[in-house]
Tab-separated table of C-alpha atoms in Angstrom:
chain	number	residue	atom	x	y	z
A	645	UNK	CA	130.465	138.384	115.623
A	646	UNK	CA	127.316	137.977	117.670
A	647	UNK	CA	127.677	139.020	121.314
A	648	UNK	CA	126.531	135.622	122.587
A	649	UNK	CA	129.136	133.884	120.448
A	650	UNK	CA	131.841	136.249	121.614
A	651	UNK	CA	131.159	135.614	125.290
A	652	UNK	CA	131.142	131.865	124.872
A	653	UNK	CA	134.351	131.992	122.820
A	654	UNK	CA	135.994	133.956	125.639
A	655	UNK	CA	134.844	131.352	128.167
A	656	UNK	CA	136.195	128.521	126.025
A	657	UNK	CA	139.603	130.101	125.576
A	658	UNK	CA	139.818	131.076	129.256
A	659	UNK	CA	139.030	127.464	130.076
A	660	UNK	CA	141.647	126.164	127.625
A	661	UNK	CA	144.283	128.377	129.249
A	662	UNK	CA	143.258	127.277	132.758
A	663	UNK	CA	143.360	123.609	131.720
A	664	UNK	CA	146.774	123.897	130.067
A	665	UNK	CA	148.143	125.733	133.085
A	666	UNK	CA	146.642	123.161	135.442
A	667	UNK	CA	148.126	120.251	133.466
A	668	UNK	CA	151.573	121.827	133.418
A	669	UNK	CA	151.363	122.648	137.132
A	670	UNK	CA	150.161	119.141	138.050
A	671	UNK	CA	153.258	117.793	136.292
A	672	UNK	CA	155.335	119.772	138.794
A	673	UNK	CA	153.421	118.689	141.906
A	674	UNK	CA	155.001	116.330	144.409
A	675	UNK	CA	151.810	114.272	144.629
A	676	UNK	CA	151.720	113.648	140.873
A	677	UNK	CA	150.431	110.143	141.552
A	678	UNK	CA	147.116	111.729	142.607
A	679	UNK	CA	147.002	114.030	139.580
A	680	UNK	CA	146.879	111.477	136.751
A	681	UNK	CA	143.180	111.901	135.953
A	682	UNK	CA	143.487	115.666	136.294
A	683	UNK	CA	146.309	115.904	133.745
A	684	UNK	CA	144.477	113.557	131.394
A	685	UNK	CA	141.233	115.548	131.481
A	686	UNK	CA	142.967	118.934	131.385
A	687	UNK	CA	144.642	118.049	128.089
A	688	UNK	CA	141.458	116.826	126.455
A	689	UNK	CA	139.332	119.668	127.792
A	690	UNK	CA	141.787	122.298	126.529
A	691	UNK	CA	141.742	120.774	123.044
A	692	UNK	CA	137.955	120.533	122.991
A	693	UNK	CA	137.537	124.134	124.193
A	694	UNK	CA	139.790	125.371	121.410
A	695	UNK	CA	137.748	123.487	118.818
A	696	UNK	CA	134.434	124.761	120.181
A	697	UNK	CA	135.768	128.334	120.164
A	698	UNK	CA	137.002	127.920	116.596
A	699	UNK	CA	133.630	126.559	115.437
A	700	UNK	CA	131.796	129.461	117.086
A	701	UNK	CA	134.090	132.084	115.540
A	702	UNK	CA	133.636	130.367	112.165
A	703	UNK	CA	129.858	130.418	112.743
A	704	UNK	CA	129.866	126.712	111.927
A	705	UNK	CA	126.686	124.706	111.371
A	706	UNK	CA	128.208	122.257	113.842
A	707	UNK	CA	128.813	124.635	116.723
A	708	UNK	CA	125.926	123.288	118.793
A	709	UNK	CA	127.289	119.779	118.569
A	710	UNK	CA	130.802	120.956	119.366
A	711	UNK	CA	129.512	122.941	122.344
A	712	UNK	CA	127.559	119.931	123.615
A	713	UNK	CA	130.678	117.780	123.625
A	714	UNK	CA	132.559	120.663	125.234
A	715	UNK	CA	130.008	120.708	128.067
A	716	UNK	CA	130.716	117.038	128.789
A	717	UNK	CA	134.469	117.515	128.870
A	718	UNK	CA	134.239	120.672	130.989
A	719	UNK	CA	131.945	119.016	133.540
A	720	UNK	CA	134.201	115.970	133.850
A	721	UNK	CA	137.299	118.135	134.151
A	722	UNK	CA	135.648	120.447	136.692
A	723	UNK	CA	134.581	117.494	138.840
A	724	UNK	CA	138.089	116.045	138.868
A	725	UNK	CA	139.833	119.385	139.479
A	726	UNK	CA	137.462	120.257	142.330
A	727	UNK	CA	138.798	117.276	144.297
A	728	UNK	CA	142.264	118.786	144.565
A	729	UNK	CA	143.256	121.689	146.752
A	730	UNK	CA	145.985	123.034	144.497
A	731	UNK	CA	145.192	126.589	143.504
A	732	UNK	CA	145.556	125.767	139.791
A	733	UNK	CA	143.048	122.928	140.163
A	734	UNK	CA	140.512	125.101	141.941
A	735	UNK	CA	140.913	127.851	139.341
A	736	UNK	CA	140.566	125.294	136.560
A	737	UNK	CA	137.402	123.824	138.091
A	738	UNK	CA	135.900	127.300	138.144
A	739	UNK	CA	136.852	128.041	134.533
A	740	UNK	CA	135.471	124.658	133.438
A	741	UNK	CA	132.152	125.226	135.189
A	742	UNK	CA	131.794	128.697	133.690
A	743	UNK	CA	132.614	127.327	130.233
A	744	UNK	CA	130.165	124.428	130.643
A	745	UNK	CA	127.383	126.902	131.513
A	746	UNK	CA	128.149	129.113	128.512
A	747	UNK	CA	128.408	126.162	126.104
A	748	UNK	CA	125.176	124.668	127.404
A	749	UNK	CA	123.322	127.870	126.521
A	750	UNK	CA	125.051	128.032	123.146
A	751	UNK	CA	124.179	124.404	122.377
A	752	UNK	CA	120.494	124.980	123.088
B	411	UNK	CA	147.887	101.486	120.559
B	412	UNK	CA	145.099	99.190	119.464
B	413	UNK	CA	145.120	98.329	115.762
B	414	UNK	CA	141.578	99.614	115.261
B	415	UNK	CA	142.487	102.938	116.845
B	416	UNK	CA	145.613	103.196	114.727
B	417	UNK	CA	143.753	102.675	111.469
B	418	UNK	CA	141.095	105.235	112.306
B	419	UNK	CA	143.743	107.741	113.411
B	420	UNK	CA	145.458	107.299	110.045
B	421	UNK	CA	142.165	107.902	108.231
B	422	UNK	CA	141.503	111.038	110.261
B	423	UNK	CA	144.904	112.528	109.602
B	424	UNK	CA	144.770	111.598	105.909
B	425	UNK	CA	141.418	113.344	105.760
B	426	UNK	CA	142.756	116.412	107.562
B	427	UNK	CA	145.590	116.679	105.045
B	428	UNK	CA	143.211	116.236	102.096
B	429	UNK	CA	140.863	118.897	103.498
B	430	UNK	CA	143.659	121.406	104.143
B	431	UNK	CA	145.057	120.814	100.677
B	432	UNK	CA	141.603	121.165	99.116
B	433	UNK	CA	140.921	124.426	100.966
B	434	UNK	CA	144.253	125.915	99.909
B	435	UNK	CA	143.724	124.758	96.308
B	436	UNK	CA	140.167	126.112	96.178
B	437	UNK	CA	141.580	129.497	97.193
B	438	UNK	CA	143.658	129.397	94.012
B	439	UNK	CA	140.844	128.339	91.667
B	440	UNK	CA	139.435	130.777	89.126
B	441	UNK	CA	135.880	129.781	90.026
B	442	UNK	CA	136.372	130.595	93.722
B	443	UNK	CA	132.816	131.916	93.839
B	444	UNK	CA	131.622	128.292	93.518
B	445	UNK	CA	134.024	127.027	96.159
B	446	UNK	CA	132.828	128.984	99.197
B	447	UNK	CA	131.037	126.098	100.902
B	448	UNK	CA	133.890	123.763	100.056
B	449	UNK	CA	136.530	125.964	101.706
B	450	UNK	CA	134.278	126.469	104.724
B	451	UNK	CA	133.689	122.759	105.268
B	452	UNK	CA	137.288	121.763	104.492
B	453	UNK	CA	138.552	123.987	107.289
B	454	UNK	CA	136.102	122.670	109.852
B	455	UNK	CA	136.496	119.052	108.808
B	456	UNK	CA	140.300	119.232	109.039
B	457	UNK	CA	140.090	120.643	112.574
B	458	UNK	CA	137.560	118.028	113.658
B	459	UNK	CA	139.608	115.177	112.190
B	460	UNK	CA	142.667	116.338	114.105
B	461	UNK	CA	140.703	116.404	117.344
B	462	UNK	CA	139.197	112.959	116.777
B	463	UNK	CA	142.657	111.549	116.008
B	464	UNK	CA	144.077	113.155	119.145
B	465	UNK	CA	141.276	111.742	121.308
B	466	UNK	CA	141.820	108.261	119.875
B	467	UNK	CA	145.580	108.362	120.427
B	468	UNK	CA	144.945	109.575	123.980
B	469	UNK	CA	142.456	106.721	124.418
B	470	UNK	CA	139.961	109.308	125.647
B	471	UNK	CA	136.652	108.372	127.268
B	472	UNK	CA	135.147	110.838	124.795
B	473	UNK	CA	136.507	109.343	121.600
B	474	UNK	CA	133.163	107.875	120.557
B	475	UNK	CA	131.490	111.256	120.813
B	476	UNK	CA	134.345	112.942	118.972
B	477	UNK	CA	134.196	110.310	116.233
B	478	UNK	CA	130.451	110.734	115.908
B	479	UNK	CA	130.821	114.466	115.327
B	480	UNK	CA	133.666	113.728	112.934
B	481	UNK	CA	131.345	111.483	110.900
B	482	UNK	CA	128.906	114.373	110.462
B	483	UNK	CA	131.602	116.790	109.337
B	484	UNK	CA	133.191	114.264	106.983
B	485	UNK	CA	129.879	113.386	105.350
B	486	UNK	CA	128.965	117.039	104.817
B	487	UNK	CA	132.409	117.830	103.441
B	488	UNK	CA	132.396	114.754	101.176
B	489	UNK	CA	129.004	115.700	99.770
B	490	UNK	CA	130.118	119.234	98.963
B	491	UNK	CA	133.490	118.204	97.531
B	492	UNK	CA	131.896	115.535	95.339
B	493	UNK	CA	130.024	118.277	93.455
B	494	UNK	CA	133.221	119.777	92.095
B	495	UNK	CA	135.393	118.298	89.365
B	496	UNK	CA	138.689	119.678	90.649
B	497	UNK	CA	141.066	116.822	91.369
B	498	UNK	CA	141.672	118.092	94.934
B	499	UNK	CA	137.932	118.115	95.593
B	500	UNK	CA	137.455	114.579	94.302
B	501	UNK	CA	140.419	113.351	96.344
B	502	UNK	CA	139.062	115.142	99.405
B	503	UNK	CA	135.601	113.617	98.962
B	504	UNK	CA	137.204	110.178	98.892
B	505	UNK	CA	139.297	110.821	102.008
B	506	UNK	CA	136.249	112.210	103.828
B	507	UNK	CA	134.121	109.179	102.976
B	508	UNK	CA	136.843	106.766	104.084
B	509	UNK	CA	137.257	108.704	107.327
B	510	UNK	CA	133.504	108.791	107.941
B	511	UNK	CA	133.348	105.001	107.562
B	512	UNK	CA	136.242	104.438	109.954
B	513	UNK	CA	134.884	106.897	112.542
B	514	UNK	CA	131.417	105.361	112.334
B	515	UNK	CA	132.848	101.969	113.306
B	516	UNK	CA	134.946	103.533	116.046
B	517	UNK	CA	131.949	105.409	117.458
B	518	UNK	CA	129.868	102.217	117.665
C	199	UNK	CA	150.080	117.936	96.952
C	200	UNK	CA	153.782	117.567	96.289
C	201	UNK	CA	155.223	114.168	97.151
C	202	UNK	CA	157.833	115.668	99.492
C	203	UNK	CA	155.130	117.538	101.381
C	204	UNK	CA	152.980	114.436	101.605
C	205	UNK	CA	155.758	112.331	103.122
C	206	UNK	CA	156.638	114.945	105.707
C	207	UNK	CA	152.971	115.422	106.613
C	208	UNK	CA	152.683	111.676	107.177
C	209	UNK	CA	155.751	111.740	109.440
C	210	UNK	CA	154.344	114.653	111.441
C	211	UNK	CA	150.981	113.010	111.994
C	212	UNK	CA	152.596	109.662	112.837
C	213	UNK	CA	154.725	111.512	115.364
C	214	UNK	CA	151.706	113.323	116.820
C	215	UNK	CA	149.915	109.996	117.301
C	216	UNK	CA	152.988	108.411	118.901
C	217	UNK	CA	153.408	111.392	121.242
C	218	UNK	CA	149.752	111.417	122.283
C	219	UNK	CA	149.837	107.669	122.878
C	220	UNK	CA	153.079	107.967	124.851
C	221	UNK	CA	151.680	110.750	127.044
C	222	UNK	CA	148.502	108.810	127.785
C	223	UNK	CA	150.507	105.653	128.516
C	224	UNK	CA	152.985	107.484	130.770
C	225	UNK	CA	149.990	108.690	132.796
C	226	UNK	CA	149.196	105.033	133.477
C	227	UNK	CA	152.739	103.970	134.416
C	228	UNK	CA	153.602	103.117	138.007
C	229	UNK	CA	156.803	105.161	137.805
C	230	UNK	CA	154.955	108.323	136.764
C	231	UNK	CA	157.361	110.359	138.887
C	232	UNK	CA	160.051	109.579	136.292
C	233	UNK	CA	157.788	110.430	133.355
C	234	UNK	CA	157.056	114.096	134.046
C	235	UNK	CA	159.353	115.528	131.367
C	236	UNK	CA	158.200	112.878	128.922
C	237	UNK	CA	154.512	113.757	129.315
C	238	UNK	CA	155.322	117.461	129.104
C	239	UNK	CA	157.290	117.139	125.861
C	240	UNK	CA	154.893	114.618	124.311
C	241	UNK	CA	152.035	117.086	124.623
C	242	UNK	CA	153.939	119.970	123.109
C	243	UNK	CA	155.502	117.873	120.368
C	244	UNK	CA	152.120	116.461	119.306
C	245	UNK	CA	150.657	119.964	119.045
C	246	UNK	CA	153.640	121.270	117.080
C	247	UNK	CA	153.569	118.308	114.678
C	248	UNK	CA	149.897	118.921	113.956
C	249	UNK	CA	150.590	122.573	113.176
C	250	UNK	CA	153.557	121.772	110.927
C	251	UNK	CA	151.458	119.191	109.047
C	252	UNK	CA	148.631	121.696	108.649
C	253	UNK	CA	151.004	124.383	107.326
C	254	UNK	CA	152.487	121.931	104.815
C	255	UNK	CA	149.081	120.787	103.567
C	256	UNK	CA	148.057	124.437	103.251
C	257	UNK	CA	151.294	125.095	101.347
C	258	UNK	CA	151.922	127.965	103.746
C	259	UNK	CA	154.669	130.522	103.215
C	260	UNK	CA	155.590	129.788	106.813
C	261	UNK	CA	156.021	126.035	106.544
C	262	UNK	CA	159.814	126.192	106.718
C	263	UNK	CA	159.684	128.103	109.970
C	264	UNK	CA	157.047	125.765	111.381
C	265	UNK	CA	159.128	122.750	110.357
C	266	UNK	CA	162.230	124.229	111.957
C	267	UNK	CA	160.446	124.630	115.289
C	268	UNK	CA	159.037	121.129	114.859
C	269	UNK	CA	162.588	119.769	114.495
C	270	UNK	CA	163.521	121.287	117.863
C	271	UNK	CA	160.498	119.819	119.629
C	272	UNK	CA	160.946	116.416	118.015
C	273	UNK	CA	164.628	116.224	118.955
C	274	UNK	CA	163.959	117.197	122.557
C	275	UNK	CA	161.080	114.741	122.825
C	276	UNK	CA	163.098	111.944	121.189
C	277	UNK	CA	165.982	112.507	123.594
C	278	UNK	CA	163.723	112.335	126.628
C	279	UNK	CA	161.715	109.335	125.395
C	280	UNK	CA	164.886	107.403	124.531
C	281	UNK	CA	165.823	107.401	128.228
C	282	UNK	CA	162.843	105.254	129.154
C	283	UNK	CA	162.441	101.563	128.431
C	284	UNK	CA	158.665	101.600	128.101
C	285	UNK	CA	157.683	100.382	124.655
C	286	UNK	CA	155.581	103.502	124.027
C	287	UNK	CA	158.551	105.713	124.864
C	288	UNK	CA	160.890	103.830	122.544
C	289	UNK	CA	158.304	103.914	119.741
C	290	UNK	CA	157.776	107.631	120.334
C	291	UNK	CA	161.526	108.343	120.241
C	292	UNK	CA	161.699	106.603	116.881
C	293	UNK	CA	158.722	108.522	115.469
C	294	UNK	CA	160.174	111.803	116.749
C	295	UNK	CA	163.569	111.160	115.156
C	296	UNK	CA	161.985	110.225	111.828
C	297	UNK	CA	159.838	113.361	111.949
C	298	UNK	CA	162.808	115.558	112.865
C	299	UNK	CA	164.716	114.231	109.833
C	300	UNK	CA	161.801	114.845	107.477
C	301	UNK	CA	161.123	118.333	108.848
C	302	UNK	CA	164.801	119.245	108.637
C	303	UNK	CA	164.797	118.481	104.920
C	304	UNK	CA	161.538	120.355	104.459
C	305	UNK	CA	162.842	123.394	106.326
C	306	UNK	CA	165.940	123.605	104.124
D	1059	UNK	CA	150.173	131.790	135.641
D	1060	UNK	CA	152.404	134.825	135.339
D	1061	UNK	CA	150.578	138.049	134.542
D	1062	UNK	CA	152.679	138.691	131.438
D	1063	UNK	CA	151.856	135.223	130.110
D	1064	UNK	CA	148.185	135.690	130.850
D	1065	UNK	CA	147.961	138.957	128.917
D	1066	UNK	CA	149.747	137.558	125.900
D	1067	UNK	CA	147.560	134.430	125.956
D	1068	UNK	CA	144.490	136.658	125.940
D	1069	UNK	CA	145.853	138.594	122.951
D	1070	UNK	CA	146.577	135.369	121.066
D	1071	UNK	CA	143.119	133.941	121.618
D	1072	UNK	CA	141.442	137.264	120.791
D	1073	UNK	CA	143.460	137.296	117.583
D	1074	UNK	CA	142.512	133.680	116.776
D	1075	UNK	CA	138.835	134.537	117.188
D	1076	UNK	CA	139.162	137.669	115.033
D	1077	UNK	CA	140.986	135.699	112.318
D	1078	UNK	CA	138.440	132.869	112.292
D	1079	UNK	CA	135.592	135.373	112.154
D	1080	UNK	CA	137.311	137.322	109.360
D	1081	UNK	CA	137.898	134.152	107.313
D	1082	UNK	CA	134.288	133.046	107.670
D	1083	UNK	CA	133.028	136.545	106.822
D	1084	UNK	CA	135.324	136.858	103.790
D	1085	UNK	CA	133.799	133.616	102.495
D	1086	UNK	CA	130.429	135.405	102.491
D	1087	UNK	CA	131.617	138.600	100.781
D	1088	UNK	CA	130.583	139.365	97.228
D	1089	UNK	CA	134.134	140.366	96.311
D	1090	UNK	CA	135.573	137.024	97.434
D	1091	UNK	CA	138.016	137.161	94.525
D	1092	UNK	CA	139.832	139.967	96.393
D	1093	UNK	CA	139.805	138.094	99.689
D	1094	UNK	CA	141.863	135.024	98.771
D	1095	UNK	CA	145.048	136.078	100.546
D	1096	UNK	CA	143.046	137.297	103.519
D	1097	UNK	CA	141.277	133.959	104.021
D	1098	UNK	CA	144.563	132.099	103.567
D	1099	UNK	CA	146.415	134.147	106.168
D	1100	UNK	CA	143.480	134.267	108.602
D	1101	UNK	CA	143.408	130.478	108.777
D	1102	UNK	CA	147.120	130.121	109.371
D	1103	UNK	CA	147.289	133.006	111.833
D	1104	UNK	CA	144.420	131.589	113.907
D	1105	UNK	CA	146.140	128.209	114.133
D	1106	UNK	CA	149.487	129.750	115.053
D	1107	UNK	CA	147.908	131.979	117.729
D	1108	UNK	CA	146.252	128.962	119.333
D	1109	UNK	CA	149.573	127.113	119.447
D	1110	UNK	CA	151.437	130.089	120.904
D	1111	UNK	CA	148.741	130.509	123.569
D	1112	UNK	CA	148.907	126.806	124.395
D	1113	UNK	CA	152.709	126.904	124.717
D	1114	UNK	CA	152.513	129.929	127.016
D	1115	UNK	CA	149.876	128.363	129.261
D	1116	UNK	CA	151.993	125.195	129.391
D	1117	UNK	CA	155.008	127.364	130.265
D	1118	UNK	CA	156.870	125.604	127.461
D	1119	UNK	CA	160.612	125.953	126.928
D	1120	UNK	CA	159.679	126.704	123.327
D	1121	UNK	CA	157.281	129.563	123.938
D	1122	UNK	CA	159.722	132.219	122.740
D	1123	UNK	CA	160.168	130.449	119.431
D	1124	UNK	CA	156.428	129.918	119.071
D	1125	UNK	CA	155.796	133.590	119.856
D	1126	UNK	CA	158.402	134.672	117.321
D	1127	UNK	CA	156.686	132.704	114.565
D	1128	UNK	CA	153.350	134.064	115.769
D	1129	UNK	CA	154.676	137.623	115.326
D	1130	UNK	CA	155.472	136.883	111.674
D	1131	UNK	CA	152.052	135.440	110.968
D	1132	UNK	CA	150.250	138.240	112.790
D	1133	UNK	CA	152.164	140.951	110.947
D	1134	UNK	CA	151.495	139.377	107.557
D	1135	UNK	CA	147.829	138.888	108.368
D	1136	UNK	CA	147.482	142.434	109.734
D	1137	UNK	CA	149.052	143.888	106.597
D	1138	UNK	CA	146.703	141.980	104.314
D	1139	UNK	CA	143.586	142.667	106.389
D	1140	UNK	CA	144.382	146.383	106.607
D	1141	UNK	CA	143.979	146.621	102.821
D	1142	UNK	CA	140.290	145.771	102.973
D	1143	UNK	CA	137.523	148.036	104.212
D	1144	UNK	CA	135.274	145.283	105.527
D	1145	UNK	CA	134.678	145.799	109.218
D	1146	UNK	CA	135.830	142.235	110.025
D	1147	UNK	CA	139.087	142.838	108.176
D	1148	UNK	CA	139.773	146.085	110.012
D	1149	UNK	CA	138.984	144.478	113.356
D	1150	UNK	CA	141.208	141.535	112.483
D	1151	UNK	CA	144.102	143.803	111.491
D	1152	UNK	CA	143.831	145.505	114.864
D	1153	UNK	CA	143.763	142.208	116.785
D	1154	UNK	CA	146.727	140.924	114.774
D	1155	UNK	CA	148.801	144.021	115.476
D	1156	UNK	CA	148.017	143.888	119.188
D	1157	UNK	CA	148.921	140.212	119.267
D	1158	UNK	CA	152.153	140.799	117.343
D	1159	UNK	CA	153.183	143.445	119.888
D	1160	UNK	CA	152.441	141.187	122.845
D	1161	UNK	CA	154.209	138.184	121.292
D	1162	UNK	CA	157.232	140.281	120.401
D	1163	UNK	CA	157.661	141.250	124.055
D	1164	UNK	CA	157.109	137.665	125.144
D	1165	UNK	CA	159.668	136.353	122.655
D	1166	UNK	CA	162.328	138.756	123.909
């Protein structure tokens, strides 16, 4: 696997794990009413990250397009997570931003 | 769920099943050397169809973009499958074309 | 594809769509505090159903085991959904029970 | 996320990436006739690893069962990959064995 692919795959899977963990943790928070958008985006972002990672590891002709869509999801999820002070939200925002950066380069 | 979403979800999942079945069947064909591109596209198309279906059922803000990428995968997979006379390839080409049509409307 | 496989695949994907729709709808309900377990199980059940369907379409040697785990998820999700009067929960409970039945036969 | 979960998630995603890469590389090998079982198992193992990782990050009640099934897939895939001298097969066998070990502990 090319080194650039490998790094972006790692970012995508790290982001998927952070999103899943954030969604599950939000579902346990007392202020769940505030976390609706966060849970919604976490779930979609995790799924998209897994697809982008799969397409990169498969060296797909469509990996640029998948990465571009992944950038959009990651940015939206990062923006929402950054609004919340929960540790899992802050960690997720960071993972999303890192993944968005990596996917943006990959999509270019 | 909206009726239009439901129909497109059904098309996506039918296409995913046809692609998976085609990939597995190609792996059993004597002329596997000819089926490389078919297996490759089947796998990617199935994964993309599942994601598009998930995004529609979740009523995601990103369903149009997911459907647009799904159209590209479905068209490429249909074109490749249509070249082969195996029954599973012909059936897959049909499912891919039907899914591409449905996703194109959904993406609009 | 064998007819029995095809029917069970359809049940799994119908269940995945119902679960995704239920999760997204729960996230919009006023009484979201009551829907935590429902959202949690919906997400996991949808993912498991997609994997079981994929394994069946691939005619995997591991489809029985995947279907068995799918039965457990579907039953748990059906039980939780049945407690709630929301239409999406009731529809999801029904889809989960139908999928559990189909997967149980497939796993045998 | 618990440290033990995090490590096993990393192993699962590393294994998924190795399996996807091995499948795609096998599809480019001249001796593709010998690689049928390898491609078949790679695809299933990658999908199972992604589900197990998702269930762990979600802290699912079903993560032990998912990890147990993941062990079976990883062992089968490792055994098949180990038979082939291609570098991607050897690397995949190693990733599968490491993932099987981690999932076995997690399932306990």
